[in-house]
Amino acid sequence: MELYIDVAPRLFVGEKRQGPGLAALLHKIETLHSLRAACMSLNMTYSRAWNTIKEAEEQLGFPLLHTATGGRHGGGASLTKECERLLRAYDGFCAELSQQKERLFEQYLGSYCPPETTE
């Protein structure tokens, strides 16, 4: 059995939290320029994604997306400047946290060997 550690940072605004799921959705929207395409890519229902976005906007106090409705020229979605700033800050925090996590894991648990189990 190999030990490992997982850390998934979440941002709290009051009692509500947002984290890796929202970040993944926003990254997909940024790449695909479409909420619907992002949902399909993440195997997420459109209503769940839309509710996630709306809830986060309400909690954070600013819009996350610019949207254009579909039609002849198609719709689309893009991140607002404030959303881009927050997402870059979150990504930077997660990257540094991951580096520190690996260093601390190695320091404290790297040489730990769990006892053998016999069944």
JSON list of C-alpha atoms in Angstrom, two decimals:
[
{"chain": "A", "resi": 1, "resn": "MET", "atom": "CA", "xyz": [0.00, 0.00, 0.00]},
{"chain": "A", "resi": 2, "resn": "GLU", "atom": "CA", "xyz": [1.38, 3.37, -1.00]},
{"chain": "A", "resi": 3, "resn": "LEU", "atom": "CA", "xyz": [0.57, 6.48, 1.02]},
{"chain": "A", "resi": 4, "resn": "TYR", "atom": "CA", "xyz": [-0.32, 9.71, -0.69]},
{"chain": "A", "resi": 5, "resn": "ILE", "atom": "CA", "xyz": [-2.06, 12.92, 0.24]},
{"chain": "A", "resi": 6, "resn": "ASP", "atom": "CA", "xyz": [-4.64, 14.96, -1.62]},
{"chain": "A", "resi": 7, "resn": "VAL", "atom": "CA", "xyz": [-5.43, 18.60, -0.97]},
{"chain": "A", "resi": 8, "resn": "ALA", "atom": "CA", "xyz": [-8.33, 20.29, -2.75]},
{"chain": "A", "resi": 9, "resn": "PRO", "atom": "CA", "xyz": [-8.46, 24.00, -1.85]},
{"chain": "A", "resi": 10, "resn": "ARG", "atom": "CA", "xyz": [-11.87, 25.60, -1.46]},
{"chain": "A", "resi": 11, "resn": "LEU", "atom": "CA", "xyz": [-12.71, 29.27, -1.17]},
{"chain": "A", "resi": 12, "resn": "PHE", "atom": "CA", "xyz": [-15.26, 30.18, 1.47]},
{"chain": "A", "resi": 13, "resn": "VAL", "atom": "CA", "xyz": [-17.54, 33.18, 1.29]},
{"chain": "A", "resi": 14, "resn": "GLY", "atom": "CA", "xyz": [-19.52, 33.10, 4.51]},
{"chain": "A", "resi": 15, "resn": "GLU", "atom": "CA", "xyz": [-20.89, 29.58, 4.89]},
{"chain": "A", "resi": 16, "resn": "LYS", "atom": "CA", "xyz": [-20.72, 28.76, 1.17]},
{"chain": "A", "resi": 17, "resn": "ARG", "atom": "CA", "xyz": [-17.71, 27.27, -0.56]},
{"chain": "A", "resi": 18, "resn": "GLN", "atom": "CA", "xyz": [-16.39, 27.05, -4.09]},
{"chain": "A", "resi": 19, "resn": "GLY", "atom": "CA", "xyz": [-13.40, 25.12, -5.28]},
{"chain": "A", "resi": 20, "resn": "PRO", "atom": "CA", "xyz": [-11.97, 22.74, -7.84]},
{"chain": "A", "resi": 21, "resn": "GLY", "atom": "CA", "xyz": [-15.31, 21.98, -9.54]},
{"chain": "A", "resi": 22, "resn": "LEU", "atom": "CA", "xyz": [-16.06, 25.63, -10.26]},
{"chain": "A", "resi": 23, "resn": "ALA", "atom": "CA", "xyz": [-12.47, 26.22, -11.36]},
{"chain": "A", "resi": 24, "resn": "ALA", "atom": "CA", "xyz": [-12.64, 23.26, -13.77]},
{"chain": "A", "resi": 25, "resn": "LEU", "atom": "CA", "xyz": [-15.90, 24.56, -15.23]},
{"chain": "A", "resi": 26, "resn": "LEU", "atom": "CA", "xyz": [-14.49, 28.07, -15.68]},
{"chain": "A", "resi": 27, "resn": "HIS", "atom": "CA", "xyz": [-11.34, 26.71, -17.36]},
{"chain": "A", "resi": 28, "resn": "LYS", "atom": "CA", "xyz": [-13.46, 24.71, -19.81]},
{"chain": "A", "resi": 29, "resn": "ILE", "atom": "CA", "xyz": [-15.62, 27.75, -20.58]},
{"chain": "A", "resi": 30, "resn": "GLU", "atom": "CA", "xyz": [-12.48, 29.81, -21.14]},
{"chain": "A", "resi": 31, "resn": "THR", "atom": "CA", "xyz": [-11.09, 27.19, -23.54]},
{"chain": "A", "resi": 32, "resn": "LEU", "atom": "CA", "xyz": [-14.28, 26.24, -25.37]},
{"chain": "A", "resi": 33, "resn": "HIS", "atom": "CA", "xyz": [-16.06, 29.65, -25.27]},
{"chain": "A", "resi": 34, "resn": "SER", "atom": "CA", "xyz": [-19.31, 27.88, -24.49]},
{"chain": "A", "resi": 35, "resn": "LEU", "atom": "CA", "xyz": [-21.10, 26.87, -21.32]},
{"chain": "A", "resi": 36, "resn": "ARG", "atom": "CA", "xyz": [-22.89, 24.05, -23.13]},
{"chain": "A", "resi": 37, "resn": "ALA", "atom": "CA", "xyz": [-19.64, 22.67, -24.59]},
{"chain": "A", "resi": 38, "resn": "ALA", "atom": "CA", "xyz": [-17.97, 22.94, -21.17]},
{"chain": "A", "resi": 39, "resn": "CYS", "atom": "CA", "xyz": [-20.83, 20.96, -19.63]},
{"chain": "A", "resi": 40, "resn": "MET", "atom": "CA", "xyz": [-20.56, 18.24, -22.25]},
{"chain": "A", "resi": 41, "resn": "SER", "atom": "CA", "xyz": [-16.79, 18.08, -21.78]},
{"chain": "A", "resi": 42, "resn": "LEU", "atom": "CA", "xyz": [-17.17, 17.70, -18.01]},
{"chain": "A", "resi": 43, "resn": "ASN", "atom": "CA", "xyz": [-20.17, 15.35, -18.21]},
{"chain": "A", "resi": 44, "resn": "MET", "atom": "CA", "xyz": [-22.22, 17.90, -16.27]},
{"chain": "A", "resi": 45, "resn": "THR", "atom": "CA", "xyz": [-25.81, 18.91, -16.86]},
{"chain": "A", "resi": 46, "resn": "TYR", "atom": "CA", "xyz": [-26.36, 22.41, -18.19]},
{"chain": "A", "resi": 47, "resn": "SER", "atom": "CA", "xyz": [-28.74, 23.23, -15.32]},
{"chain": "A", "resi": 48, "resn": "ARG", "atom": "CA", "xyz": [-26.19, 22.14, -12.71]},
{"chain": "A", "resi": 49, "resn": "ALA", "atom": "CA", "xyz": [-23.46, 24.23, -14.34]},
{"chain": "A", "resi": 50, "resn": "TRP", "atom": "CA", "xyz": [-25.72, 27.26, -14.67]},
{"chain": "A", "resi": 51, "resn": "ASN", "atom": "CA", "xyz": [-26.79, 26.96, -11.01]},
{"chain": "A", "resi": 52, "resn": "THR", "atom": "CA", "xyz": [-23.14, 26.61, -9.94]},
{"chain": "A", "resi": 53, "resn": "ILE", "atom": "CA", "xyz": [-22.21, 29.77, -11.85]},
{"chain": "A", "resi": 54, "resn": "LYS", "atom": "CA", "xyz": [-25.18, 31.75, -10.54]},
{"chain": "A", "resi": 55, "resn": "GLU", "atom": "CA", "xyz": [-24.59, 30.65, -6.94]},
{"chain": "A", "resi": 56, "resn": "ALA", "atom": "CA", "xyz": [-20.90, 31.58, -7.14]},
{"chain": "A", "resi": 57, "resn": "GLU", "atom": "CA", "xyz": [-21.74, 34.98, -8.66]},
{"chain": "A", "resi": 58, "resn": "GLU", "atom": "CA", "xyz": [-24.18, 35.64, -5.84]},
{"chain": "A", "resi": 59, "resn": "GLN", "atom": "CA", "xyz": [-21.64, 34.63, -3.19]},
{"chain": "A", "resi": 60, "resn": "LEU", "atom": "CA", "xyz": [-18.72, 36.50, -4.73]},
{"chain": "A", "resi": 61, "resn": "GLY", "atom": "CA", "xyz": [-20.69, 39.61, -5.62]},
{"chain": "A", "resi": 62, "resn": "PHE", "atom": "CA", "xyz": [-19.63, 39.93, -9.24]},
{"chain": "A", "resi": 63, "resn": "PRO", "atom": "CA", "xyz": [-20.47, 38.29, -12.58]},
{"chain": "A", "resi": 64, "resn": "LEU", "atom": "CA", "xyz": [-18.26, 35.42, -13.75]},
{"chain": "A", "resi": 65, "resn": "LEU", "atom": "CA", "xyz": [-19.42, 35.21, -17.35]},
{"chain": "A", "resi": 66, "resn": "HIS", "atom": "CA", "xyz": [-20.29, 37.29, -20.36]},
{"chain": "A", "resi": 67, "resn": "THR", "atom": "CA", "xyz": [-22.86, 35.30, -22.35]},
{"chain": "A", "resi": 68, "resn": "ALA", "atom": "CA", "xyz": [-24.43, 35.61, -25.77]},
{"chain": "A", "resi": 69, "resn": "THR", "atom": "CA", "xyz": [-27.56, 33.67, -26.59]},
{"chain": "A", "resi": 70, "resn": "GLY", "atom": "CA", "xyz": [-27.54, 31.18, -29.45]},
{"chain": "A", "resi": 71, "resn": "GLY", "atom": "CA", "xyz": [-29.15, 31.63, -32.79]},
{"chain": "A", "resi": 72, "resn": "ARG", "atom": "CA", "xyz": [-27.93, 32.04, -36.30]},
{"chain": "A", "resi": 73, "resn": "HIS", "atom": "CA", "xyz": [-24.42, 33.04, -35.25]},
{"chain": "A", "resi": 74, "resn": "GLY", "atom": "CA", "xyz": [-24.37, 30.74, -32.24]},
{"chain": "A", "resi": 75, "resn": "GLY", "atom": "CA", "xyz": [-24.04, 31.73, -28.64]},
{"chain": "A", "resi": 76, "resn": "GLY", "atom": "CA", "xyz": [-21.02, 31.77, -26.48]},
{"chain": "A", "resi": 77, "resn": "ALA", "atom": "CA", "xyz": [-19.56, 32.51, -23.12]},
{"chain": "A", "resi": 78, "resn": "SER", "atom": "CA", "xyz": [-16.39, 34.14, -21.88]},
{"chain": "A", "resi": 79, "resn": "LEU", "atom": "CA", "xyz": [-15.01, 34.97, -18.47]},
{"chain": "A", "resi": 80, "resn": "THR", "atom": "CA", "xyz": [-15.28, 38.47, -17.08]},
{"chain": "A", "resi": 81, "resn": "LYS", "atom": "CA", "xyz": [-12.01, 40.25, -16.27]},
{"chain": "A", "resi": 82, "resn": "GLU", "atom": "CA", "xyz": [-12.70, 39.89, -12.53]},
{"chain": "A", "resi": 83, "resn": "CYS", "atom": "CA", "xyz": [-13.34, 36.16, -12.99]},
{"chain": "A", "resi": 84, "resn": "GLU", "atom": "CA", "xyz": [-10.07, 35.81, -14.92]},
{"chain": "A", "resi": 85, "resn": "ARG", "atom": "CA", "xyz": [-8.22, 37.58, -12.09]},
{"chain": "A", "resi": 86, "resn": "LEU", "atom": "CA", "xyz": [-9.78, 35.31, -9.46]},
{"chain": "A", "resi": 87, "resn": "LEU", "atom": "CA", "xyz": [-9.13, 32.16, -11.51]},
{"chain": "A", "resi": 88, "resn": "ARG", "atom": "CA", "xyz": [-5.46, 33.07, -12.09]},
{"chain": "A", "resi": 89, "resn": "ALA", "atom": "CA", "xyz": [-5.01, 33.79, -8.36]},
{"chain": "A", "resi": 90, "resn": "TYR", "atom": "CA", "xyz": [-6.69, 30.49, -7.45]},
{"chain": "A", "resi": 91, "resn": "ASP", "atom": "CA", "xyz": [-4.53, 28.59, -9.97]},
{"chain": "A", "resi": 92, "resn": "GLY", "atom": "CA", "xyz": [-1.35, 30.20, -8.62]},
{"chain": "A", "resi": 93, "resn": "PHE", "atom": "CA", "xyz": [-2.34, 29.37, -5.05]},
{"chain": "A", "resi": 94, "resn": "CYS", "atom": "CA", "xyz": [-3.12, 25.76, -6.01]},
{"chain": "A", "resi": 95, "resn": "ALA", "atom": "CA", "xyz": [0.20, 25.35, -7.84]},
{"chain": "A", "resi": 96, "resn": "GLU", "atom": "CA", "xyz": [2.21, 26.65, -4.90]},
{"chain": "A", "resi": 97, "resn": "LEU", "atom": "CA", "xyz": [0.15, 24.64, -2.43]},
{"chain": "A", "resi": 98, "resn": "SER", "atom": "CA", "xyz": [0.84, 21.50, -4.46]},
{"chain": "A", "resi": 99, "resn": "GLN", "atom": "CA", "xyz": [4.58, 22.13, -4.36]},
{"chain": "A", "resi": 100, "resn": "GLN", "atom": "CA", "xyz": [4.51, 22.72, -0.61]},
{"chain": "A", "resi": 101, "resn": "LYS", "atom": "CA", "xyz": [2.27, 19.67, -0.12]},
{"chain": "A", "resi": 102, "resn": "GLU", "atom": "CA", "xyz": [4.80, 17.45, -1.88]},
{"chain": "A", "resi": 103, "resn": "ARG", "atom": "CA", "xyz": [7.70, 18.87, 0.13]},
{"chain": "A", "resi": 104, "resn": "LEU", "atom": "CA", "xyz": [5.88, 18.45, 3.44]},
{"chain": "A", "resi": 105, "resn": "PHE", "atom": "CA", "xyz": [4.67, 14.97, 2.58]},
{"chain": "A", "resi": 106, "resn": "GLU", "atom": "CA", "xyz": [8.21, 13.89, 1.79]},
{"chain": "A", "resi": 107, "resn": "GLN", "atom": "CA", "xyz": [9.53, 15.52, 4.97]},
{"chain": "A", "resi": 108, "resn": "TYR", "atom": "CA", "xyz": [7.01, 13.93, 7.33]},
{"chain": "A", "resi": 109, "resn": "LEU", "atom": "CA", "xyz": [5.70, 10.81, 5.61]},
{"chain": "A", "resi": 110, "resn": "GLY", "atom": "CA", "xyz": [8.15, 10.01, 2.82]},
{"chain": "A", "resi": 111, "resn": "SER", "atom": "CA", "xyz": [9.93, 7.26, 4.72]},
{"chain": "A", "resi": 112, "resn": "TYR", "atom": "CA", "xyz": [6.91, 5.91, 6.57]},
{"chain": "A", "resi": 113, "resn": "CYS", "atom": "CA", "xyz": [6.12, 2.28, 5.81]},
{"chain": "A", "resi": 114, "resn": "PRO", "atom": "CA", "xyz": [2.78, 0.99, 7.03]},
{"chain": "A", "resi": 115, "resn": "PRO", "atom": "CA", "xyz": [2.85, -2.36, 8.80]},
{"chain": "A", "resi": 116, "resn": "GLU", "atom": "CA", "xyz": [2.18, -5.44, 6.70]},
{"chain": "A", "resi": 117, "resn": "THR", "atom": "CA", "xyz": [-1.31, -6.82, 7.06]},
{"chain": "A", "resi": 118, "resn": "THR", "atom": "CA", "xyz": [-2.02, -10.49, 6.99]},
{"chain": "A", "resi": 119, "resn": "GLU", "atom": "CA", "xyz": [-5.44, -11.77, 6.12]}
]
